[in-house]
Each structure stands twice: as structure tokens, then as C-alpha cells.
PDB file of C-alpha atoms in Angstrom:
ATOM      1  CA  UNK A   1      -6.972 -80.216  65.392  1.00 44.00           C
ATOM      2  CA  UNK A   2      -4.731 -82.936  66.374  1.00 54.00           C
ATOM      3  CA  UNK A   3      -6.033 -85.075  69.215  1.00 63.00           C
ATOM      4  CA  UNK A   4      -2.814 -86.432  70.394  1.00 78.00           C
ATOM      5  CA  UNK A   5       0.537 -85.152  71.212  1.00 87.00           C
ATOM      6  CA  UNK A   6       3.203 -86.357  68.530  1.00 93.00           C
ATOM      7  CA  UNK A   7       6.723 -86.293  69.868  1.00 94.00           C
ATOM      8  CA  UNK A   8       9.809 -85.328  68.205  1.00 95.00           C
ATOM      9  CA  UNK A   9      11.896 -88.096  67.897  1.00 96.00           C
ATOM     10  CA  UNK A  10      15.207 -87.755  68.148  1.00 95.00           C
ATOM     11  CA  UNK A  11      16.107 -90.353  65.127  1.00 95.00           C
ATOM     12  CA  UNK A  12      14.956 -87.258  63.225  1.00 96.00           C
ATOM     13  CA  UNK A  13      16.983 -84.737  64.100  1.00 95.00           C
ATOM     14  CA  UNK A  14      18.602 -82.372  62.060  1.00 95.00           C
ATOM     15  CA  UNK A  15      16.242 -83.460  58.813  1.00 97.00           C
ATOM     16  CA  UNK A  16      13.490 -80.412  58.591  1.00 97.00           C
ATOM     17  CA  UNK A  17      14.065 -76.984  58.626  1.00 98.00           C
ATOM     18  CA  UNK A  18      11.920 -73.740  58.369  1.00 97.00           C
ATOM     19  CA  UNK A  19      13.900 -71.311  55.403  1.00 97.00           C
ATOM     20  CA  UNK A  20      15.541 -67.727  56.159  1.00 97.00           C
ATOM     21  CA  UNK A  21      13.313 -64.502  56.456  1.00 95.00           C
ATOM     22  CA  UNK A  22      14.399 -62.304  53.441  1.00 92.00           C
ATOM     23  CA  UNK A  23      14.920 -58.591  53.641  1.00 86.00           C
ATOM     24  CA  UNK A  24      13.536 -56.947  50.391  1.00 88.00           C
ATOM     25  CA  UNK A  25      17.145 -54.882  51.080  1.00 88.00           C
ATOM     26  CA  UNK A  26      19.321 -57.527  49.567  1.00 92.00           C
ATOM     27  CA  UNK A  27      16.761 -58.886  46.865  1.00 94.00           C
ATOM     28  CA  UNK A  28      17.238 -58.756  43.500  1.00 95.00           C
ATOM     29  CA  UNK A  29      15.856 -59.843  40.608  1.00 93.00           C
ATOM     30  CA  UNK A  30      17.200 -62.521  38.094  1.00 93.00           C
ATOM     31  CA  UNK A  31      18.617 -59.587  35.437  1.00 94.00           C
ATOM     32  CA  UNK A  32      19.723 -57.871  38.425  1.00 95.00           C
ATOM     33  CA  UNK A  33      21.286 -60.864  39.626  1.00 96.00           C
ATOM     34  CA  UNK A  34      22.568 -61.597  36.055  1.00 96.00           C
ATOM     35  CA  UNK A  35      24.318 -58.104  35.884  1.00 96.00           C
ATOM     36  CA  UNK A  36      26.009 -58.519  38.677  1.00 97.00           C
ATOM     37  CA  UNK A  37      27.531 -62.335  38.021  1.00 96.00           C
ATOM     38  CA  UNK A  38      29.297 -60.779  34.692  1.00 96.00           C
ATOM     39  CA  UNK A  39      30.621 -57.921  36.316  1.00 96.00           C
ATOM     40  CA  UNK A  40      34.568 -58.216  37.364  1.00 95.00           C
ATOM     41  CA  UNK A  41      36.223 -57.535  40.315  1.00 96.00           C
ATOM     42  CA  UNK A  42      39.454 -55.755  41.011  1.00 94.00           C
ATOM     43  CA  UNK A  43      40.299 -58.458  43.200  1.00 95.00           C
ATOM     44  CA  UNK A  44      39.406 -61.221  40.742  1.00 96.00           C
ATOM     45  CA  UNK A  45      37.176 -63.011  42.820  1.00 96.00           C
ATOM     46  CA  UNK A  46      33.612 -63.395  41.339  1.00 97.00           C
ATOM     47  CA  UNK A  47      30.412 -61.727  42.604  1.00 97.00           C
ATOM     48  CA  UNK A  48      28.764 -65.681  42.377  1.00 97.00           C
ATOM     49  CA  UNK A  49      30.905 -65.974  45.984  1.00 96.00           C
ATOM     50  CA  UNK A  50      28.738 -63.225  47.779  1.00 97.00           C
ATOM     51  CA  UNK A  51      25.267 -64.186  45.443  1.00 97.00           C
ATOM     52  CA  UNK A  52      22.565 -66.650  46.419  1.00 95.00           C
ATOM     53  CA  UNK A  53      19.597 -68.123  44.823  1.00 95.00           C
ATOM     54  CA  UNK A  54      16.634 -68.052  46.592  1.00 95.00           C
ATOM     55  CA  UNK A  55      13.194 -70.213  46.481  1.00 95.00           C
ATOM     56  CA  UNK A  56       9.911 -69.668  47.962  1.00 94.00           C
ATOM     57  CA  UNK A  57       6.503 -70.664  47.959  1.00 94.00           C
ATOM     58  CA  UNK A  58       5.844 -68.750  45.087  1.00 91.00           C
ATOM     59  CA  UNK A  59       8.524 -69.518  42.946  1.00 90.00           C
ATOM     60  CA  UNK A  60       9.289 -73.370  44.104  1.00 90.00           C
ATOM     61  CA  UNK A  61       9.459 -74.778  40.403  1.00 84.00           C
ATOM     62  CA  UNK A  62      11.411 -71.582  39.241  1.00 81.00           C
ATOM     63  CA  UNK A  63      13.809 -70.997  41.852  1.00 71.00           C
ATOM     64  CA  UNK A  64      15.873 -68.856  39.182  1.00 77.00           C
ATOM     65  CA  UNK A  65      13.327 -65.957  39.675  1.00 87.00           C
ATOM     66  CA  UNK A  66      14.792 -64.463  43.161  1.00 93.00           C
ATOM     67  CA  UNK A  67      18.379 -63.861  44.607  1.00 96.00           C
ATOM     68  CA  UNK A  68      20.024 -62.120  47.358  1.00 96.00           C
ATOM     69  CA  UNK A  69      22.986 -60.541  48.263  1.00 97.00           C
ATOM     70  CA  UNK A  70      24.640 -62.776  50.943  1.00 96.00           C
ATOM     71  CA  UNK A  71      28.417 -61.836  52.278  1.00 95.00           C
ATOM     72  CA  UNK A  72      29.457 -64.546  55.034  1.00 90.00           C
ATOM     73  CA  UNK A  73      29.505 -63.088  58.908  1.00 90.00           C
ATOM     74  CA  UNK A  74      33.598 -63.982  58.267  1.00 91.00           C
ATOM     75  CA  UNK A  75      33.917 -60.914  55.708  1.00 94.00           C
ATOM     76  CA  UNK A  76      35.195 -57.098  56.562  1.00 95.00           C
ATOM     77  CA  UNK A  77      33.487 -54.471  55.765  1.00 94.00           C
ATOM     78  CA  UNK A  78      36.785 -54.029  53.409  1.00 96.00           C
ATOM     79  CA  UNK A  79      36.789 -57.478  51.681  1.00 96.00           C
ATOM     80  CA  UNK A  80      33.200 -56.674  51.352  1.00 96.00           C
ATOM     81  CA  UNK A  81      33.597 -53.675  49.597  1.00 96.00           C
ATOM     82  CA  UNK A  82      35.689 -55.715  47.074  1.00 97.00           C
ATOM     83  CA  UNK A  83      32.914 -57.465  45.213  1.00 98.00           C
ATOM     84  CA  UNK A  84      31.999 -53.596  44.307  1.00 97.00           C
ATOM     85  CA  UNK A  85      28.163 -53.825  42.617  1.00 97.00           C
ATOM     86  CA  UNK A  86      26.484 -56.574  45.363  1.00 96.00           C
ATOM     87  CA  UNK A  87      28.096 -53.711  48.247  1.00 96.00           C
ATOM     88  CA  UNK A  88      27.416 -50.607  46.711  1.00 95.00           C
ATOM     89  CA  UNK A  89      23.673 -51.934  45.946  1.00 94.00           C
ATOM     90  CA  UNK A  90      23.252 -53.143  49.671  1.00 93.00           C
ATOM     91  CA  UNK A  91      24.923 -49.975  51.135  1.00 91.00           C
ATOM     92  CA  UNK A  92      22.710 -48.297  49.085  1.00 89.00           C
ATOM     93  CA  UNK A  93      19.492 -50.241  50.303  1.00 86.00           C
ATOM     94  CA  UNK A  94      20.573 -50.195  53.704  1.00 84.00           C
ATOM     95  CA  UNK A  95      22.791 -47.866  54.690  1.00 73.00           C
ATOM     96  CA  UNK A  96      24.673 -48.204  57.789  1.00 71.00           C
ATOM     97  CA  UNK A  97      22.094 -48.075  60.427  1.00 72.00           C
ATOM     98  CA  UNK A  98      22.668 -51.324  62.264  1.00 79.00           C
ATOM     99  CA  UNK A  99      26.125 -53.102  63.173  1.00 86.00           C
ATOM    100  CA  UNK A 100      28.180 -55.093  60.318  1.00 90.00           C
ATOM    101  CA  UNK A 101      25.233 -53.982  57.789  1.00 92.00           C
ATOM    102  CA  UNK A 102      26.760 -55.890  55.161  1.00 94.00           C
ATOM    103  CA  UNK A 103      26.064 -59.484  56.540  1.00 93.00           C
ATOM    104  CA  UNK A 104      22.738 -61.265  55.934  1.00 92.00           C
ATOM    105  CA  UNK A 105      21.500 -60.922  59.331  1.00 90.00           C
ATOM    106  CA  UNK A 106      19.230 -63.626  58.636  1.00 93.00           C
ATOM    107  CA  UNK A 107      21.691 -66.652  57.679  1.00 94.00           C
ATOM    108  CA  UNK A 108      21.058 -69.965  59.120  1.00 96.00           C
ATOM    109  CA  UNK A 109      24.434 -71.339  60.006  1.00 95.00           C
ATOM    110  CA  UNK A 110      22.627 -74.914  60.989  1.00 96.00           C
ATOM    111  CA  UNK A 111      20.482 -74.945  57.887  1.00 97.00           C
ATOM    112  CA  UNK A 112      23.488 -73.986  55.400  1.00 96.00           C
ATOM    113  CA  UNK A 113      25.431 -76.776  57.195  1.00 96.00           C
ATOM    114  CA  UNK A 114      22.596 -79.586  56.760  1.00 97.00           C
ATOM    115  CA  UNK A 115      22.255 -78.989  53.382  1.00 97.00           C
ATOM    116  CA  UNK A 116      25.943 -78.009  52.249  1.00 95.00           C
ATOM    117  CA  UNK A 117      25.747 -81.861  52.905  1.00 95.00           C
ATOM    118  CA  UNK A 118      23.736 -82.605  49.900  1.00 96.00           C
ATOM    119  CA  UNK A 119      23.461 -82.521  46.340  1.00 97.00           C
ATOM    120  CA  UNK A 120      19.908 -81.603  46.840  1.00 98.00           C
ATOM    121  CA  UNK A 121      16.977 -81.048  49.395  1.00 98.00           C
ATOM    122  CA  UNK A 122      13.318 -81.544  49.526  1.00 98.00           C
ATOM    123  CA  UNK A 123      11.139 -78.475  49.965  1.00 97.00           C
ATOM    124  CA  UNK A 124       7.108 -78.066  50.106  1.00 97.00           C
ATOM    125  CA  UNK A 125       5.675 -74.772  50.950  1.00 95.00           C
ATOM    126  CA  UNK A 126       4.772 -74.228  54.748  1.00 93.00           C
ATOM    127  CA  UNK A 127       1.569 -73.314  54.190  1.00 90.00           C
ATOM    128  CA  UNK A 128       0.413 -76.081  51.661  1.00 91.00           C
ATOM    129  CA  UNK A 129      -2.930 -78.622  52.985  1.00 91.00           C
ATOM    130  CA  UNK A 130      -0.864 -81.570  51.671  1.00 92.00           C
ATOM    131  CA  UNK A 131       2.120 -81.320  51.243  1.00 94.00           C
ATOM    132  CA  UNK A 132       4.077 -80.891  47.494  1.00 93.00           C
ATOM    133  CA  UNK A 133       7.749 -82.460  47.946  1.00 96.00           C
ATOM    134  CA  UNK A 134       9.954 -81.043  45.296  1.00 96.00           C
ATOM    135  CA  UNK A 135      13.621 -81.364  44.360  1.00 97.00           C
ATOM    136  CA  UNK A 136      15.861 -77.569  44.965  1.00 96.00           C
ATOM    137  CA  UNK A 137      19.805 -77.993  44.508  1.00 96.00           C
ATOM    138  CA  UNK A 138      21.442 -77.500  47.790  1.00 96.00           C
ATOM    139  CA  UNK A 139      23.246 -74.179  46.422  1.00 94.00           C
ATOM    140  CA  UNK A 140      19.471 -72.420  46.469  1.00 96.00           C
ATOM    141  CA  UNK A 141      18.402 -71.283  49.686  1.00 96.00           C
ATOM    142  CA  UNK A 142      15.157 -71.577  51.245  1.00 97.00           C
ATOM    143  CA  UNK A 143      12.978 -68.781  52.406  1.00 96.00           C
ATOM    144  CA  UNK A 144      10.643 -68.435  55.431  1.00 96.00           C
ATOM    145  CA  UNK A 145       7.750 -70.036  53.505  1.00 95.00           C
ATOM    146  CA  UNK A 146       9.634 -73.436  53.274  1.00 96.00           C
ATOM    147  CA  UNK A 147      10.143 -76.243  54.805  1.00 97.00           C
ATOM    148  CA  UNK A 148      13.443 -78.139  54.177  1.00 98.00           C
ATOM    149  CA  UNK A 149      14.332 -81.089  54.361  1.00 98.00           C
ATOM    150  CA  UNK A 150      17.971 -82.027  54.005  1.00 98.00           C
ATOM    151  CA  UNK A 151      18.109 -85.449  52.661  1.00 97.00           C
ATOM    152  CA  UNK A 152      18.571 -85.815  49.320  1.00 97.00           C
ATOM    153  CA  UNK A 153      17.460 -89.933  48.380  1.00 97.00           C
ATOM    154  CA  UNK A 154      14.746 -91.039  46.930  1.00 98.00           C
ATOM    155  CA  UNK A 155      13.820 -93.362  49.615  1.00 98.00           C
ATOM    156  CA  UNK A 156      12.778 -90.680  51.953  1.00 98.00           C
ATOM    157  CA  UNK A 157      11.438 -88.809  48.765  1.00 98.00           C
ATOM    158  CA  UNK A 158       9.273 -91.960  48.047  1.00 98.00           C
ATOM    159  CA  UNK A 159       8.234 -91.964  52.172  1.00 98.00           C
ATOM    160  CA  UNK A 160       7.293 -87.902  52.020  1.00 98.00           C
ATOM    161  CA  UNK A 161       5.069 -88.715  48.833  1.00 96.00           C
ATOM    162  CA  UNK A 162       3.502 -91.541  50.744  1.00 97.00           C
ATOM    163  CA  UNK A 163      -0.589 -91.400  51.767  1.00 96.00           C
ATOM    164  CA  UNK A 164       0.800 -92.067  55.448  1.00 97.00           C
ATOM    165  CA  UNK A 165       2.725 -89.135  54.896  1.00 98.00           C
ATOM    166  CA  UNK A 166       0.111 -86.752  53.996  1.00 97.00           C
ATOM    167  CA  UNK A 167      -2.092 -88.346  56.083  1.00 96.00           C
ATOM    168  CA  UNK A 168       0.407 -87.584  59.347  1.00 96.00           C
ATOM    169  CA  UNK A 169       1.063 -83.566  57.769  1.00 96.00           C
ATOM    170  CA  UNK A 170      -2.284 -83.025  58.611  1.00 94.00           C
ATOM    171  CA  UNK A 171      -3.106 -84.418  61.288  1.00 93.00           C
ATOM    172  CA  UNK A 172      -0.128 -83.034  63.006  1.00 92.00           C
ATOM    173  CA  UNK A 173       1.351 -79.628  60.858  1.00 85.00           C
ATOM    174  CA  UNK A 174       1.387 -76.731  61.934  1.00 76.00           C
ATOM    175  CA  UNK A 175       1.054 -77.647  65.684  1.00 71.00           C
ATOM    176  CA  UNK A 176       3.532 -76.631  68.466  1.00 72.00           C
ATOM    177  CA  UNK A 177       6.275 -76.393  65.492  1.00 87.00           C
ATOM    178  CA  UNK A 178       6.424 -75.835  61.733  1.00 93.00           C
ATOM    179  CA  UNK A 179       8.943 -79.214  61.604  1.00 96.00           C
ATOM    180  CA  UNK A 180       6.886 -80.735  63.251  1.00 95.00           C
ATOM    181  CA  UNK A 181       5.342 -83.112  61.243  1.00 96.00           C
ATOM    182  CA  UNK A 182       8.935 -83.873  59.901  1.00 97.00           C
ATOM    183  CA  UNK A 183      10.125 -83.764  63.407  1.00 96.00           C
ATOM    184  CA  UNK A 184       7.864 -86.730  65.156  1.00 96.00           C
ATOM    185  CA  UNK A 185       7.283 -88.758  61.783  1.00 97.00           C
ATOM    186  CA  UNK A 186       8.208 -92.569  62.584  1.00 98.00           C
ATOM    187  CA  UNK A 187       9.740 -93.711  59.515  1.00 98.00           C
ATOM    188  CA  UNK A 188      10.002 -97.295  59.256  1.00 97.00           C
ATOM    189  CA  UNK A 189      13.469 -97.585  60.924  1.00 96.00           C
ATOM    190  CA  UNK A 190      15.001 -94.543  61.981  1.00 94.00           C
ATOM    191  CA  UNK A 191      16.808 -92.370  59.175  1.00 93.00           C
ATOM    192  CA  UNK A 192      20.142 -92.486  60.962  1.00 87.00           C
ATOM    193  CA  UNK A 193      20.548 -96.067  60.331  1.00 91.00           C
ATOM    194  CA  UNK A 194      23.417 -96.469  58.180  1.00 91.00           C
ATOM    195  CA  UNK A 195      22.893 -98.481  54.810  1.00 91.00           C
ATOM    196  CA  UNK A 196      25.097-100.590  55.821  1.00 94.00           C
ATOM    197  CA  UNK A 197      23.183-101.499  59.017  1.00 95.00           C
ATOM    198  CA  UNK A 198      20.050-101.768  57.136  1.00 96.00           C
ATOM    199  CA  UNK A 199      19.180-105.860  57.121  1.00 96.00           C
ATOM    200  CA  UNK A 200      18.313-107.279  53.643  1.00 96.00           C
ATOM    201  CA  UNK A 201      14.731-107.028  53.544  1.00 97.00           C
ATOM    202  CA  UNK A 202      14.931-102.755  54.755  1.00 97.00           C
ATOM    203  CA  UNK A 203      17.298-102.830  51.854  1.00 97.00           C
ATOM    204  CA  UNK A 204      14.990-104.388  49.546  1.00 98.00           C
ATOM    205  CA  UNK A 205      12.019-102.148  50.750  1.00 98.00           C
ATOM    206  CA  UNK A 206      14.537 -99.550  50.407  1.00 97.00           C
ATOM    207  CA  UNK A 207      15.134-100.158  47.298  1.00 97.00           C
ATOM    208  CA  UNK A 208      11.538-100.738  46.186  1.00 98.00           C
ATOM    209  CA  UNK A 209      10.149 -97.144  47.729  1.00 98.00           C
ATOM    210  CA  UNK A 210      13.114 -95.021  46.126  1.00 98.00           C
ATOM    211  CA  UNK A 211      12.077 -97.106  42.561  1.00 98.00           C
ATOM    212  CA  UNK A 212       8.361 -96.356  42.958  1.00 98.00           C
ATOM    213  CA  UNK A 213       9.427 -92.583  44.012  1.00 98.00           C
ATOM    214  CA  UNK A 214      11.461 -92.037  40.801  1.00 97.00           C
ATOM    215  CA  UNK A 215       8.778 -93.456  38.761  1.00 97.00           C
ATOM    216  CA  UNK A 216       6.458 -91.268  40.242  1.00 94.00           C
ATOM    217  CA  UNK A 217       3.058 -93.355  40.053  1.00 96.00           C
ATOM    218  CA  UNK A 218       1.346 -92.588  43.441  1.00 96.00           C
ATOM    219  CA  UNK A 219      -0.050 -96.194  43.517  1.00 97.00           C
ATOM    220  CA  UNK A 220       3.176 -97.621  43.840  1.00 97.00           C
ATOM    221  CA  UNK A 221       4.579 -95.704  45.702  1.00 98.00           C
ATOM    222  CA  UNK A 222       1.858 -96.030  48.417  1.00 97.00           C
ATOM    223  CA  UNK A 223       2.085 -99.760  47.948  1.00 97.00           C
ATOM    224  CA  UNK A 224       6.075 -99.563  48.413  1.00 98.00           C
ATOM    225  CA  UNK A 225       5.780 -97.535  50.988  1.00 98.00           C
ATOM    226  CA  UNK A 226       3.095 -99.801  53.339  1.00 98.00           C
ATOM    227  CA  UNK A 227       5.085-102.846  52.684  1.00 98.00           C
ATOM    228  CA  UNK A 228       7.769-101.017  54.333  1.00 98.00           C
ATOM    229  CA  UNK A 229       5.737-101.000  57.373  1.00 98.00           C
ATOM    230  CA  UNK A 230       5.081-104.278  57.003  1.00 97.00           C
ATOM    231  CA  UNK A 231       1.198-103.196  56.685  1.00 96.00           C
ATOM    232  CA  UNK A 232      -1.712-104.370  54.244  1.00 92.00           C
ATOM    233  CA  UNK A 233      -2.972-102.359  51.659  1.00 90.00           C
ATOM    234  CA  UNK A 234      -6.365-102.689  52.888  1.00 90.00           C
ATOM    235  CA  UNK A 235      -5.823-100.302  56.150  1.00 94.00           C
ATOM    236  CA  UNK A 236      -8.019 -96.748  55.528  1.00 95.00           C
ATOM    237  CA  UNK A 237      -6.599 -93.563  56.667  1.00 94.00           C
ATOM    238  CA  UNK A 238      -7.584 -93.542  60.138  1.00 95.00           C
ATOM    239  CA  UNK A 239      -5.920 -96.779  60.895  1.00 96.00           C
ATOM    240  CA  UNK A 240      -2.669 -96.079  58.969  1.00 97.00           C
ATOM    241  CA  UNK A 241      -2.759 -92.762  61.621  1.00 96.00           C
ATOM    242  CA  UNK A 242      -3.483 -95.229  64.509  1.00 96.00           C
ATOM    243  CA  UNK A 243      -0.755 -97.155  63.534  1.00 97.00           C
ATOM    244  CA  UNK A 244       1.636 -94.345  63.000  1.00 97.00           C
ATOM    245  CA  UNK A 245       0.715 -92.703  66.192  1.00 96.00           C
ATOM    246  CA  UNK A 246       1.102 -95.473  67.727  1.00 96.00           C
ATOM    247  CA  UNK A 247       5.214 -95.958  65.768  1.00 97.00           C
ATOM    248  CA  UNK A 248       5.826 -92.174  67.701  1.00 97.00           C
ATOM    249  CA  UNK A 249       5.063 -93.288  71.031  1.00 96.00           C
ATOM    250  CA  UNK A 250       7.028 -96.102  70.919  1.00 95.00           C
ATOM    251  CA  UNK A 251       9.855 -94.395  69.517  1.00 93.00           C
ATOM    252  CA  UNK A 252       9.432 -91.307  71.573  1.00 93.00           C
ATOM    253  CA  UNK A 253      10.486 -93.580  75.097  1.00 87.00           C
ATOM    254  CA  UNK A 254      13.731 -94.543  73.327  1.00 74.00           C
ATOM    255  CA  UNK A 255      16.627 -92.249  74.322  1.00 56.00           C
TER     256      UNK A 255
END
């Protein structure tokens, strides 16, 4: 249990996200999926507008494996119908028992927005002791057993990876909030500092974590990442938590 109360800071905001829910109504598989993406329309428009991948917990390192059927809350029942198999498969799954049955009811307009942003987003499973970073493209959407978040460098790749990291996930994750952890995490300047605001040596530490990151030895990217901080190597876990804990408060009082 945590034994102090980690604030979300508001530096962080908008980075981590919990995924959509998914209805088994508008799953499909990856050859049902596949069908439908050669199929033509009599409208010409592809069935890839109204298709979405999907990753879980289960499937983060093959997010090919799951898709759903996904029309936009902007779309008619009418322009719907157009893209024939995805609505005739939904209708069929569904029926017409609730209002505008064809829309996911579940889409995230905030989450779609923060990662429409990106080339790519970091997701570890929700449920996971420590947590396992991984790269998704921003196209695949995230379900309810992922967290997101919707940065896509390899600095804050590198910082996720970090000991201090881990260290902080469980100390704090899951209370209060699945983002939590995300949420109240005191990087080691805030993450809405623009790169061009960053003084020489944040960009050399910068530079130094996102390097250790892509050459994925833990070692240096620990190393990388306490330098950051501006902390020796020789501080054990509880300290490094001390220290961070101690980051959140301080950043927590500035609004």
C-alpha cells in the first residue's frame, strides 16, 4: 500500500490514458477483418475508414490479432450503411436496440485526439507488477486493459524503462486512479517544456536517456536516467522513492 499521497501534477496532463471497453458486438477477427478491407464499396470509399485495430493485454506484441468495427459519432445511419459488410455484420450483432446503434459507443474522443498526435504511443498492460513499456502505432487503439501513454520519444521511453520508474508504479499504481502513476510522476523537468526551452545540459541528458533507451541495455539506461536527476548511482530503491516523493510535492504546490 502506498504510504503517501502522490499528486497529479498538472505538467502531466494529457500523457496517460486508460484504453476503450470493447463490445464483443463489433469484434472481429484478423481474417474477418481481412475480408472485409478487400471488399468494395458502391460508394468507393474503403471499409479501412470505418475499421480499427485493436491491442490488449493479451495481444500487446501482436496487435494484428483483434479489430473492431468503428463508424465515427459524425456518420448517418445512411452513410453508414454504405460501407455494406462492417454494417450489415454490426446490425446483425446488434440490432437496433439502443439509439444510433451503429456508433462505437465506447470511443474516446480525448484519447483518439492525444494520440492522433503521434506516430506512436507507449502501452503496458494495466494489470502488470512492473510495468512492460512497448511501442503500438498510433492508428491501433487501446483497450480497457491498457494504459496509454501518448508520447512517442525515446526520452520519456528511456524515463518509463527507468528503476525509478518501476520503482514509483508500485509504490503508487493502481491507487485512487489507473493513470495514476503516470499522472503524479515528477519527471526531471516537466514534459511540457519545449525542446527549445530545454538548457544545454537537459538537452544533453536528453539526449543521453533516449540513446540508452534505443539501445535497450537496462544498465544504461538506469545510469542515464539518474544523471538526469542529477542523483548518484549509489542511492537504493527506497531513497530514489524518497527522493521522488519528495520531486511530487514540490511540484504538486506549483499552479
Amino acid at each position: 500500500m502506498c504510504s503517501f499521497d502522490p499528486q497529479p501534477l498538472v505538467e502531466n496532463s494529457g500523457l496517460a490514458f486508460v484504453g476503450e471497453p470493447v463490445t464483443a458486438a463489433g469484434t472481429l477477427t484478423a481474417k474477418a477483418a481481412g475480408q472485409m478491407l478487400g471488399a468494395r464499396n458502391s460508394h468507393g470509399k474503403p471499409n479501412a475508414d470505418v475499421l480499427r485495430q485493436v491491442v490488449n493485454a493479451a495481444n500487446l506484441h501482436r496487435p494484428g490479432c483483434m479489430w473492431q468495427i468503428d463508424f465515427p459519432a459524425g456518420l448517418t445511419e445512411a452513410e453508414a450503411a454504405l460501407f455494406a459488410q462492417p454494417f450489415q455484420r454490426l446490425r446483425h450483432s446488434v440490432g437496433k436496440d439502443r439509439d444510433r446503434w451503429w456508433v462505437n459507443p465506447h470511443a474516446d474522443g480525448r484519447l483518439r485526439t492525444a494520440l492522433a498526435r503521434r506516430d506512436r504511443y507507449l502501452a503496458t498492460p494495466l494489470g502488470a507488477r512492473t510495468p512492460e513499456f512497448t511501442w503500438i502505432e498510433s492508428s491501433v487503439v487501446p483497450d480497457a486493459t491498457i494504459l496509454a501513454v501518448a508520447r512517442d520519444d525515446d526520452f520519456t521511453s528511456g524515463m518509463l524503462q527507468s528503476r525509478l520508474f518501476a520503482g514509483w508504479w508500485r509504490a503508487v499504481h493502481p491507487v485512487r486512479t489507473p493513470t495514476l502513476a503516470v499522472d503524479s510522476f515528477p519527471f526531471p523537468w516537466p514534459p511540457s517544456v519545449t525542446l527549445n526551452a530545454l538548457t544545454s545540459t537537459q538537452e544533453e541528458h536528453r539526449h543521453a536517456v533516449a540513446r540508452a533507451a534505443r539501445g535497450g541495455d537496462p544498465e544504461q539506461v538506469n545510469s542515464a536516467v539518474l544523471a538526469a536527476y542529477g542523483w548518484t548511482a549509489g542511492l537504493d530503491a527506497g531513497e530514489l522513492l524518497a527522493h521522488l516523493q519528495e520531486l511530487n510535492r514540490r511540484r504538486a504546490t506549483i499552479t
